[in-house]
Amino acid sequence: MGRSLELGLVLGLALFALRAWGADAGTSDAGTLTEVGVRRTDAGLELEATGPADAGSESTFQAPMLLADSPATYPTQLAAERVTGTVRLELLLDEAGEVESATLVAGSHPLLDDAALHAATRLRFTPALLDGQPVPVRIGFEYRFEAPTDTVATAGDGGTAPTLAPVLLRGLVREKGNRRPLPGAVLISDAAPDMPVETDAEGRFEARWPASAQKVRVAASGHKPGSFIENLSRGETLEVVYGLEPLVINPYETVVRGDRERTEVSRVTLREAELRDVPGTMGDPFRVVMLLPGVGSMVSGVAYPVVRGSQPSSTGYYLDGIRVPILFHLFLGPAVVHPDFIDTIDFYPGTPPPQYGRLMGGAIDGRLSRPRDDRVHGSAYADLINAGVFLEYPFKSTGTNISIAGRYSYTPWIIALAANAFQDPPAPGRKNDKLVLDFWDYQTRIEQDLAGGKLRLLAFGSSDTFGTKAQDAFGTTTLQTILFHRLDLRDRRRVGPGELETGVTWGVDRLATVSNDASDNAEFNIDQRTLAVRVGYEAKLTERLSLRSGADVDRKRAAATISSDDPFDDVDDVKFDQPVAVGLFSGAWGELLWQPDERWTLIPGLRLDNYHLSGGTNHFAVEPRLTARYKLREDLTLKAGAGLFHQAPTTIISVPVVDIAGLTQGVQEALQLSMGAEWKAPRNFEVGLDFYVNPMLRTVELTPFADETLLDGGGEGGLPRTPRSSQVRASQILIDDEDLSDLVSHGLAYGMEVLIRRPLGGNWFGWLSYSLQRSTRYTRFVRHDELGDSVNVEAKNLPFVFDQTHILNMVVSYKFANNVTLGGVLHFNTGRPETSVLGTATHREGIRQEPDGSSHPDWIQVDRDQVDRLPAFFRFDVRLAKAWAYETFTLEAYLDMLNVTISREVVGFDYLGTGPSGAPLEKRPIGIPVVLPILGLKGRY
């Protein structure tokens, strides 16, 4: 078989894009893309003039040259017929010299045509150059096919019959690193250059080459060619495995999956590198949510999202539909689930589907990676704060797949070294207390094919411990531990026209505090045990109508254990161990997916929930939902949704027993309304625009945010002057005790969100997200006079303590050809209100009147409705990684740094200088730069 390259070249699109930009922008031809021919002259190649404007123009053109050949395989079906022929193609090469498309110009036999078209996509050329700049180009290319030479043997009847030569070489061609088989790879031997061999769909091949020493060249699209020396002997078949190094390790591939149809108003789904290659996230999928629209933060680096102005605990965290109480280690650390266990993340900033129940805010659901049954897979990594391992093993004979993962933090060792280096030396014979920041987590999955369905057992858990630990008998230990375990058994199978899923989940949550010193030993534990049962069913009822439904029951039992042992006290040890609260949460939900025509999709839904607390407290909630989507054009969809939502009382973050015991205050209620549009823009961009209004009809947030007067207690009298940096006590303004326990309020959140996203594909991905939002609460606060004296208590709608008006995120990650990945994240947010309930309160310079009649300059605290906003915050995150592919594994070294700009977020101010001493007044910002540099190494098998 031979090939020829025509030099009759035709320049393509980008060439005349360059020429058109030089035209008058006001003409109708500005920016037009045109093709121009190239002809050969005695002086070389030159452009053909396309009009008077091009006459006399001189441009230098350099034709592309063949870099990597791609021989076509002769179809074995034609060997007996000995078909020959020439196939002429037209190739469109891009600026890099890669074949963008191959078009048949003149064919021969259909099988020869297919072989030529298949092989042409692997050709590589030097870029065509116009005035030294690479441009796209069209070229002609020919494949000439000749029938392979058969070995002739004598037949038993004295005649001759064509027979194939024996197979002397067979084997597998796979990608180095991940060991993925490479179908369509071409092997050529220098002993038989006209007898190329192509691998099948499983990457396997057989070669009938002559017996001799020979060089075998292997080529596959997207991989560096490989050369191997083999010595083939007659009567022997050599088995080999050839590994080819990929041009790009772990490329940003567009993965096409049979994902569910979009039926919600707001959902962002992230996959693959979008979860692991985002700078500043430590490679953790769940931390990426902090960079999506509608998400604010408590403090930079603390990855508990404030979604659309709700409390962080109003957003539900799920692992494959299982509620997770704590999502991140030590607030600043990674998530409690190994990243390789996560395949995708669905983020619903508003109006989540009804299966996510008992929530006032959004929902974040991490969907587990699918078990792979082809071979063993694994990974291991280590960085500056922790190490982790992931292993997946399939048992093909029994249909069983086992996956295990875990991580352990060695930060205590590192912190101890640093602390010992910077602490003051201890007293003679003593040791300094050790700072402890420790965490671990684990995940185990066993999945079994069973009677036409799938049975899965999933166990996972996490532990965080922080505080100080005594190193001698005279030291002080103060430790706090947050721990949870979950065990989930799930069965999924076809039943009737749909699919039925049943599951049961057992769990335990623990909040423990230990305080030990030379005089007292005290421990305080809260344990909450849960047992949940759920069922779900999905079915397609008709061509245009589908049903989704389910029910769940969740029993929670919370118990407290308190013990105190004072060796210097004659009183007996104090021990307390009994249930604090028992709650039963039950719910049922359903929704219909109705598509009356090709444009409309309507999803009416309903959820019913019952909240029961032992002792007689019971609350029933009805939650109607409606979502509508209208396809205005093939690339433009309008959407709208509304729903009623309820949740038990919440604290800032999820804490055991709160959602049970808080039911005495009733349940929270909110209405969520949203509308927007989705546009599939050119060049693979996606644009989303959302507007929302969330009236919070009833809030029960167990924090001091809604009532400034609850921060202090005790004291008698009327309305004494409020000293600087303190609060008015409730009893000072004669509030009834009954009001102190009433945290019922209401609020409003509204805003606009924009997401411009370039999903995975090519060599880069990224997005730009912007949120314009406002969140308010009806808040009770103390009114002061001009001297700073307390006057009375007022209440009005004020910005929520975590309210941030503008939030902007820009994410870009680019993978270079040398397997170097560089990414950056730019984050900007305006400041939250400077309220005393979370930091300091705003003060103004004023004159303080003393009881003796004297006065002096001083800082005077302003009222809650007059506070300033804290300064805006900007940071830049960077991730740099380099990957290598070895025969059976890949290795990646990475540097991930949150806040490479070392920006300091201001969380308050120190108001200094006061009193008759006459010290000058000074306002100093409070805040330290949260910087997380993570240097690590990860291997994948």
PDB file of N, CA, C and O in Angstrom, residues 618-676:
ATOM      1  N   ASN A 618     -45.641  17.844  67.761  1.00  0.00           N
ATOM      2  CA  ASN A 618     -45.854  17.295  66.425  1.00  0.00           C
ATOM      3  C   ASN A 618     -46.125  18.434  65.449  1.00  0.00           C
ATOM      4  O   ASN A 618     -46.887  19.362  65.751  1.00  0.00           O
ATOM      5  N   HIS A 619     -45.484  18.377  64.284  1.00  0.00           N
ATOM      6  CA  HIS A 619     -45.688  19.388  63.236  1.00  0.00           C
ATOM      7  C   HIS A 619     -45.817  18.691  61.900  1.00  0.00           C
ATOM      8  O   HIS A 619     -45.011  17.819  61.561  1.00  0.00           O
ATOM      9  N   PHE A 620     -46.838  19.072  61.151  1.00  0.00           N
ATOM     10  CA  PHE A 620     -47.096  18.488  59.833  1.00  0.00           C
ATOM     11  C   PHE A 620     -46.916  19.562  58.772  1.00  0.00           C
ATOM     12  O   PHE A 620     -47.378  20.687  58.936  1.00  0.00           O
ATOM     13  N   ALA A 621     -46.221  19.217  57.680  1.00  0.00           N
ATOM     14  CA  ALA A 621     -45.909  20.206  56.646  1.00  0.00           C
ATOM     15  C   ALA A 621     -46.309  19.673  55.279  1.00  0.00           C
ATOM     16  O   ALA A 621     -46.056  18.511  54.953  1.00  0.00           O
ATOM     17  N   VAL A 622     -46.960  20.532  54.509  1.00  0.00           N
ATOM     18  CA  VAL A 622     -47.348  20.230  53.130  1.00  0.00           C
ATOM     19  C   VAL A 622     -46.551  21.142  52.206  1.00  0.00           C
ATOM     20  O   VAL A 622     -46.555  22.366  52.387  1.00  0.00           O
ATOM     21  N   GLU A 623     -45.869  20.542  51.234  1.00  0.00           N
ATOM     22  CA  GLU A 623     -44.977  21.313  50.370  1.00  0.00           C
ATOM     23  C   GLU A 623     -45.301  21.074  48.892  1.00  0.00           C
ATOM     24  O   GLU A 623     -44.801  20.126  48.277  1.00  0.00           O
ATOM     25  N   PRO A 624     -46.144  21.912  48.292  1.00  0.00           N
ATOM     26  CA  PRO A 624     -46.389  21.803  46.847  1.00  0.00           C
ATOM     27  C   PRO A 624     -45.204  22.387  46.058  1.00  0.00           C
ATOM     28  O   PRO A 624     -44.557  23.335  46.505  1.00  0.00           O
ATOM     29  N   ARG A 625     -44.928  21.795  44.909  1.00  0.00           N
ATOM     30  CA  ARG A 625     -43.838  22.251  44.040  1.00  0.00           C
ATOM     31  C   ARG A 625     -44.327  22.299  42.590  1.00  0.00           C
ATOM     32  O   ARG A 625     -45.188  21.518  42.182  1.00  0.00           O
ATOM     33  N   LEU A 626     -43.737  23.201  41.799  1.00  0.00           N
ATOM     34  CA  LEU A 626     -44.035  23.260  40.369  1.00  0.00           C
ATOM     35  C   LEU A 626     -42.831  23.819  39.638  1.00  0.00           C
ATOM     36  O   LEU A 626     -42.288  24.866  40.010  1.00  0.00           O
ATOM     37  N   THR A 627     -42.433  23.111  38.594  1.00  0.00           N
ATOM     38  CA  THR A 627     -41.327  23.554  37.737  1.00  0.00           C
ATOM     39  C   THR A 627     -41.804  23.503  36.294  1.00  0.00           C
ATOM     40  O   THR A 627     -42.506  22.565  35.896  1.00  0.00           O
ATOM     41  N   ALA A 628     -41.402  24.512  35.505  1.00  0.00           N
ATOM     42  CA  ALA A 628     -41.759  24.568  34.081  1.00  0.00           C
ATOM     43  C   ALA A 628     -40.525  24.941  33.277  1.00  0.00           C
ATOM     44  O   ALA A 628     -39.756  25.824  33.673  1.00  0.00           O
ATOM     45  N   ARG A 629     -40.348  24.242  32.155  1.00  0.00           N
ATOM     46  CA  ARG A 629     -39.259  24.527  31.225  1.00  0.00           C
ATOM     47  C   ARG A 629     -39.845  24.638  29.823  1.00  0.00           C
ATOM     48  O   ARG A 629     -40.645  23.800  29.399  1.00  0.00           O
ATOM     49  N   TYR A 630     -39.401  25.667  29.083  1.00  0.00           N
ATOM     50  CA  TYR A 630     -39.903  25.899  27.720  1.00  0.00           C
ATOM     51  C   TYR A 630     -38.723  26.097  26.789  1.00  0.00           C
ATOM     52  O   TYR A 630     -37.905  27.012  26.991  1.00  0.00           O
ATOM     53  N   LYS A 631     -38.609  25.237  25.775  1.00  0.00           N
ATOM     54  CA  LYS A 631     -37.513  25.324  24.815  1.00  0.00           C
ATOM     55  C   LYS A 631     -37.902  26.332  23.744  1.00  0.00           C
ATOM     56  O   LYS A 631     -38.645  26.015  22.805  1.00  0.00           O
ATOM     57  N   LEU A 632     -37.388  27.554  23.906  1.00  0.00           N
ATOM     58  CA  LEU A 632     -37.704  28.611  22.953  1.00  0.00           C
ATOM     59  C   LEU A 632     -37.038  28.350  21.615  1.00  0.00           C
ATOM     60  O   LEU A 632     -37.627  28.580  20.552  1.00  0.00           O
ATOM     61  N   ARG A 633     -35.796  27.913  21.663  1.00  0.00           N
ATOM     62  CA  ARG A 633     -35.055  27.491  20.474  1.00  0.00           C
ATOM     63  C   ARG A 633     -34.283  26.241  20.843  1.00  0.00           C
ATOM     64  O   ARG A 633     -34.284  25.813  21.992  1.00  0.00           O
ATOM     65  N   GLU A 634     -33.624  25.656  19.869  1.00  0.00           N
ATOM     66  CA  GLU A 634     -32.855  24.460  20.139  1.00  0.00           C
ATOM     67  C   GLU A 634     -31.745  24.726  21.144  1.00  0.00           C
ATOM     68  O   GLU A 634     -31.358  23.851  21.912  1.00  0.00           O
ATOM     69  N   ASP A 635     -31.246  25.978  21.169  1.00  0.00           N
ATOM     70  CA  ASP A 635     -30.139  26.335  22.049  1.00  0.00           C
ATOM     71  C   ASP A 635     -30.546  27.228  23.212  1.00  0.00           C
ATOM     72  O   ASP A 635     -29.696  27.676  23.979  1.00  0.00           O
ATOM     73  N   LEU A 636     -31.840  27.513  23.367  1.00  0.00           N
ATOM     74  CA  LEU A 636     -32.293  28.451  24.403  1.00  0.00           C
ATOM     75  C   LEU A 636     -33.528  27.892  25.106  1.00  0.00           C
ATOM     76  O   LEU A 636     -34.532  27.592  24.460  1.00  0.00           O
ATOM     77  N   THR A 637     -33.440  27.779  26.429  1.00  0.00           N
ATOM     78  CA  THR A 637     -34.536  27.249  27.239  1.00  0.00           C
ATOM     79  C   THR A 637     -34.880  28.238  28.342  1.00  0.00           C
ATOM     80  O   THR A 637     -33.987  28.727  29.045  1.00  0.00           O
ATOM     81  N   LEU A 638     -36.149  28.535  28.493  1.00  0.00           N
ATOM     82  CA  LEU A 638     -36.642  29.353  29.596  1.00  0.00           C
ATOM     83  C   LEU A 638     -37.133  28.425  30.707  1.00  0.00           C
ATOM     84  O   LEU A 638     -37.612  27.319  30.445  1.00  0.00           O
ATOM     85  N   LYS A 639     -37.059  28.888  31.954  1.00  0.00           N
ATOM     86  CA  LYS A 639     -37.396  28.010  33.075  1.00  0.00           C
ATOM     87  C   LYS A 639     -37.948  28.835  34.222  1.00  0.00           C
ATOM     88  O   LYS A 639     -37.631  30.019  34.381  1.00  0.00           O
ATOM     89  N   ALA A 640     -38.772  28.200  35.055  1.00  0.00           N
ATOM     90  CA  ALA A 640     -39.327  28.854  36.233  1.00  0.00           C
ATOM     91  C   ALA A 640     -39.750  27.780  37.219  1.00  0.00           C
ATOM     92  O   ALA A 640     -40.046  26.638  36.833  1.00  0.00           O
ATOM     93  N   GLY A 641     -39.765  28.136  38.497  1.00  0.00           N
ATOM     94  CA  GLY A 641     -40.157  27.171  39.510  1.00  0.00           C
ATOM     95  C   GLY A 641     -40.602  27.845  40.782  1.00  0.00           C
ATOM     96  O   GLY A 641     -40.250  29.001  41.062  1.00  0.00           O
ATOM     97  N   ALA A 642     -41.401  27.127  41.549  1.00  0.00           N
ATOM     98  CA  ALA A 642     -41.877  27.619  42.836  1.00  0.00           C
ATOM     99  C   ALA A 642     -42.100  26.435  43.756  1.00  0.00           C
ATOM    100  O   ALA A 642     -42.412  25.323  43.310  1.00  0.00           O
ATOM    101  N   GLY A 643     -41.921  26.676  45.057  1.00  0.00           N
ATOM    102  CA  GLY A 643     -42.127  25.605  46.016  1.00  0.00           C
ATOM    103  C   GLY A 643     -42.141  26.117  47.435  1.00  0.00           C
ATOM    104  O   GLY A 643     -41.629  27.207  47.733  1.00  0.00           O
ATOM    105  N   LEU A 644     -42.759  25.329  48.299  1.00  0.00           N
ATOM    106  CA  LEU A 644     -42.808  25.628  49.726  1.00  0.00           C
ATOM    107  C   LEU A 644     -41.882  24.637  50.432  1.00  0.00           C
ATOM    108  O   LEU A 644     -41.890  23.439  50.120  1.00  0.00           O
ATOM    109  N   PHE A 645     -41.094  25.143  51.395  1.00  0.00           N
ATOM    110  CA  PHE A 645     -40.072  24.321  52.046  1.00  0.00           C
ATOM    111  C   PHE A 645     -40.135  24.515  53.554  1.00  0.00           C
ATOM    112  O   PHE A 645     -40.424  25.613  54.036  1.00  0.00           O
ATOM    113  N   HIS A 646     -39.800  23.437  54.292  1.00  0.00           N
ATOM    114  CA  HIS A 646     -39.781  23.470  55.751  1.00  0.00           C
ATOM    115  C   HIS A 646     -38.518  22.800  56.263  1.00  0.00           C
ATOM    116  O   HIS A 646     -37.927  21.953  55.592  1.00  0.00           O
ATOM    117  N   GLN A 647     -38.135  23.158  57.481  1.00  0.00           N
ATOM    118  CA  GLN A 647     -36.968  22.551  58.123  1.00  0.00           C
ATOM    119  C   GLN A 647     -37.073  22.741  59.625  1.00  0.00           C
ATOM    120  O   GLN A 647     -37.643  23.725  60.111  1.00  0.00           O
ATOM    121  N   ALA A 648     -36.502  21.792  60.368  1.00  0.00           N
ATOM    122  CA  ALA A 648     -36.418  21.941  61.819  1.00  0.00           C
ATOM    123  C   ALA A 648     -35.497  23.108  62.156  1.00  0.00           C
ATOM    124  O   ALA A 648     -34.715  23.565  61.322  1.00  0.00           O
ATOM    125  N   PRO A 649     -35.548  23.636  63.380  1.00  0.00           N
ATOM    126  CA  PRO A 649     -34.657  24.737  63.766  1.00  0.00           C
ATOM    127  C   PRO A 649     -33.191  24.377  63.522  1.00  0.00           C
ATOM    128  O   PRO A 649     -32.781  23.221  63.625  1.00  0.00           O
ATOM    129  N   THR A 650     -32.394  25.398  63.205  1.00  0.00           N
ATOM    130  CA  THR A 650     -30.996  25.184  62.818  1.00  0.00           C
ATOM    131  C   THR A 650     -30.067  26.085  63.617  1.00  0.00           C
ATOM    132  O   THR A 650     -30.447  27.158  64.079  1.00  0.00           O
ATOM    133  N   THR A 651     -28.830  25.608  63.756  1.00  0.00           N
ATOM    134  CA  THR A 651     -27.732  26.448  64.230  1.00  0.00           C
ATOM    135  C   THR A 651     -26.892  26.817  63.009  1.00  0.00           C
ATOM    136  O   THR A 651     -27.294  26.593  61.874  1.00  0.00           O
ATOM    137  N   ILE A 652     -25.695  27.387  63.238  1.00  0.00           N
ATOM    138  CA  ILE A 652     -24.866  27.782  62.098  1.00  0.00           C
ATOM    139  C   ILE A 652     -24.484  26.561  61.279  1.00  0.00           C
ATOM    140  O   ILE A 652     -24.646  26.536  60.063  1.00  0.00           O
ATOM    141  N   ILE A 653     -23.951  25.526  61.937  1.00  0.00           N
ATOM    142  CA  ILE A 653     -23.649  24.277  61.264  1.00  0.00           C
ATOM    143  C   ILE A 653     -24.394  23.160  61.975  1.00  0.00           C
ATOM    144  O   ILE A 653     -24.870  23.338  63.100  1.00  0.00           O
ATOM    145  N   SER A 654     -24.492  22.018  61.328  1.00  0.00           N
ATOM    146  CA  SER A 654     -25.248  20.898  61.895  1.00  0.00           C
ATOM    147  C   SER A 654     -24.579  20.377  63.167  1.00  0.00           C
ATOM    148  O   SER A 654     -23.392  20.063  63.173  1.00  0.00           O
ATOM    149  N   VAL A 655     -25.346  20.311  64.238  1.00  0.00           N
ATOM    150  CA  VAL A 655     -24.865  19.825  65.532  1.00  0.00           C
ATOM    151  C   VAL A 655     -25.865  18.792  66.036  1.00  0.00           C
ATOM    152  O   VAL A 655     -27.079  19.003  65.947  1.00  0.00           O
ATOM    153  N   PRO A 656     -25.399  17.644  66.565  1.00  0.00           N
ATOM    154  CA  PRO A 656     -26.329  16.626  67.069  1.00  0.00           C
ATOM    155  C   PRO A 656     -27.298  17.201  68.087  1.00  0.00           C
ATOM    156  O   PRO A 656     -26.961  18.095  68.850  1.00  0.00           O
ATOM    157  N   VAL A 657     -28.509  16.696  68.079  1.00  0.00           N
ATOM    158  CA  VAL A 657     -29.613  16.965  68.989  1.00  0.00           C
ATOM    159  C   VAL A 657     -30.350  18.280  68.693  1.00  0.00           C
ATOM    160  O   VAL A 657     -31.486  18.454  69.114  1.00  0.00           O
ATOM    161  N   VAL A 658     -29.737  19.218  67.977  1.00  0.00           N
ATOM    162  CA  VAL A 658     -30.373  20.521  67.788  1.00  0.00           C
ATOM    163  C   VAL A 658     -31.677  20.393  67.008  1.00  0.00           C
ATOM    164  O   VAL A 658     -32.706  20.970  67.375  1.00  0.00           O
ATOM    165  N   ASP A 659     -31.644  19.635  65.874  1.00  0.00           N
ATOM    166  CA  ASP A 659     -32.850  19.551  65.061  1.00  0.00           C
ATOM    167  C   ASP A 659     -33.977  18.802  65.764  1.00  0.00           C
ATOM    168  O   ASP A 659     -35.143  18.944  65.404  1.00  0.00           O
ATOM    169  N   ILE A 660     -33.624  18.004  66.791  1.00  0.00           N
ATOM    170  CA  ILE A 660     -34.677  17.311  67.552  1.00  0.00           C
ATOM    171  C   ILE A 660     -35.220  18.220  68.646  1.00  0.00           C
ATOM    172  O   ILE A 660     -36.411  18.531  68.697  1.00  0.00           O
ATOM    173  N   ALA A 661     -34.319  18.660  69.536  1.00  0.00           N
ATOM    174  CA  ALA A 661     -34.762  19.455  70.682  1.00  0.00           C
ATOM    175  C   ALA A 661     -35.359  20.787  70.251  1.00  0.00           C
ATOM    176  O   ALA A 661     -36.245  21.329  70.922  1.00  0.00           O
ATOM    177  N   GLY A 662     -34.905  21.332  69.115  1.00  0.00           N
ATOM    178  CA  GLY A 662     -35.416  22.619  68.670  1.00  0.00           C
ATOM    179  C   GLY A 662     -36.841  22.592  68.185  1.00  0.00           C
ATOM    180  O   GLY A 662     -37.432  23.653  67.937  1.00  0.00           O
ATOM    181  N   LEU A 663     -37.424  21.401  68.035  1.00  0.00           N
ATOM    182  CA  LEU A 663     -38.799  21.317  67.539  1.00  0.00           C
ATOM    183  C   LEU A 663     -39.805  21.949  68.490  1.00  0.00           C
ATOM    184  O   LEU A 663     -40.948  22.227  68.097  1.00  0.00           O
ATOM    185  N   THR A 664     -39.421  22.174  69.735  1.00  0.00           N
ATOM    186  CA  THR A 664     -40.332  22.877  70.648  1.00  0.00           C
ATOM    187  C   THR A 664     -40.597  24.299  70.171  1.00  0.00           C
ATOM    188  O   THR A 664     -41.578  24.915  70.579  1.00  0.00           O
ATOM    189  N   GLN A 665     -39.693  24.826  69.339  1.00  0.00           N
ATOM    190  CA  GLN A 665     -39.888  26.163  68.757  1.00  0.00           C
ATOM    191  C   GLN A 665     -40.677  26.119  67.460  1.00  0.00           C
ATOM    192  O   GLN A 665     -40.916  27.143  66.840  1.00  0.00           O
ATOM    193  N   GLY A 666     -41.073  24.917  67.008  1.00  0.00           N
ATOM    194  CA  GLY A 666     -41.775  24.806  65.742  1.00  0.00           C
ATOM    195  C   GLY A 666     -40.809  24.611  64.586  1.00  0.00           C
ATOM    196  O   GLY A 666     -39.596  24.514  64.763  1.00  0.00           O
ATOM    197  N   VAL A 667     -41.345  24.524  63.366  1.00  0.00           N
ATOM    198  CA  VAL A 667     -40.521  24.332  62.181  1.00  0.00           C
ATOM    199  C   VAL A 667     -40.430  25.644  61.405  1.00  0.00           C
ATOM    200  O   VAL A 667     -41.284  26.526  61.522  1.00  0.00           O
ATOM    201  N   GLN A 668     -39.385  25.736  60.612  1.00  0.00           N
ATOM    202  CA  GLN A 668     -39.189  26.895  59.754  1.00  0.00           C
ATOM    203  C   GLN A 668     -39.947  26.696  58.438  1.00  0.00           C
ATOM    204  O   GLN A 668     -40.202  25.576  58.015  1.00  0.00           O
ATOM    205  N   GLU A 669     -40.267  27.806  57.780  1.00  0.00           N
ATOM    206  CA  GLU A 669     -41.042  27.740  56.544  1.00  0.00           C
ATOM    207  C   GLU A 669     -40.550  28.829  55.592  1.00  0.00           C
ATOM    208  O   GLU A 669     -40.313  29.969  56.000  1.00  0.00           O
ATOM    209  N   ALA A 670     -40.375  28.460  54.317  1.00  0.00           N
ATOM    210  CA  ALA A 670     -39.925  29.423  53.317  1.00  0.00           C
ATOM    211  C   ALA A 670     -40.562  29.103  51.981  1.00  0.00           C
ATOM    212  O   ALA A 670     -40.824  27.937  51.650  1.00  0.00           O
ATOM    213  N   LEU A 671     -40.786  30.139  51.217  1.00  0.00           N
ATOM    214  CA  LEU A 671     -41.276  30.021  49.846  1.00  0.00           C
ATOM    215  C   LEU A 671     -40.113  30.355  48.916  1.00  0.00           C
ATOM    216  O   LEU A 671     -39.407  31.352  49.119  1.00  0.00           O
ATOM    217  N   GLN A 672     -39.874  29.514  47.919  1.00  0.00           N
ATOM    218  CA  GLN A 672     -38.793  29.753  46.959  1.00  0.00           C
ATOM    219  C   GLN A 672     -39.388  29.937  45.571  1.00  0.00           C
ATOM    220  O   GLN A 672     -40.117  29.072  45.073  1.00  0.00           O
ATOM    221  N   LEU A 673     -39.070  31.068  44.948  1.00  0.00           N
ATOM    222  CA  LEU A 673     -39.535  31.411  43.611  1.00  0.00           C
ATOM    223  C   LEU A 673     -38.321  31.728  42.752  1.00  0.00           C
ATOM    224  O   LEU A 673     -37.447  32.500  43.174  1.00  0.00           O
ATOM    225  N   SER A 674     -38.254  31.155  41.565  1.00  0.00           N
ATOM    226  CA  SER A 674     -37.102  31.415  40.705  1.00  0.00           C
ATOM    227  C   SER A 674     -37.503  31.311  39.249  1.00  0.00           C
ATOM    228  O   SER A 674     -38.467  30.625  38.890  1.00  0.00           O
ATOM    229  N   MET A 675     -36.753  32.007  38.401  1.00  0.00           N
ATOM    230  CA  MET A 675     -36.949  31.955  36.963  1.00  0.00           C
ATOM    231  C   MET A 675     -35.623  32.279  36.296  1.00  0.00           C
ATOM    232  O   MET A 675     -34.724  32.884  36.911  1.00  0.00           O
ATOM    233  N   GLY A 676     -35.485  31.857  35.047  1.00  0.00           N
ATOM    234  CA  GLY A 676     -34.224  32.122  34.365  1.00  0.00           C
ATOM    235  C   GLY A 676     -34.202  31.547  32.974  1.00  0.00           C
ATOM    236  O   GLY A 676     -35.236  31.216  32.384  1.00  0.00           O
TER     237      GLY A 676
END
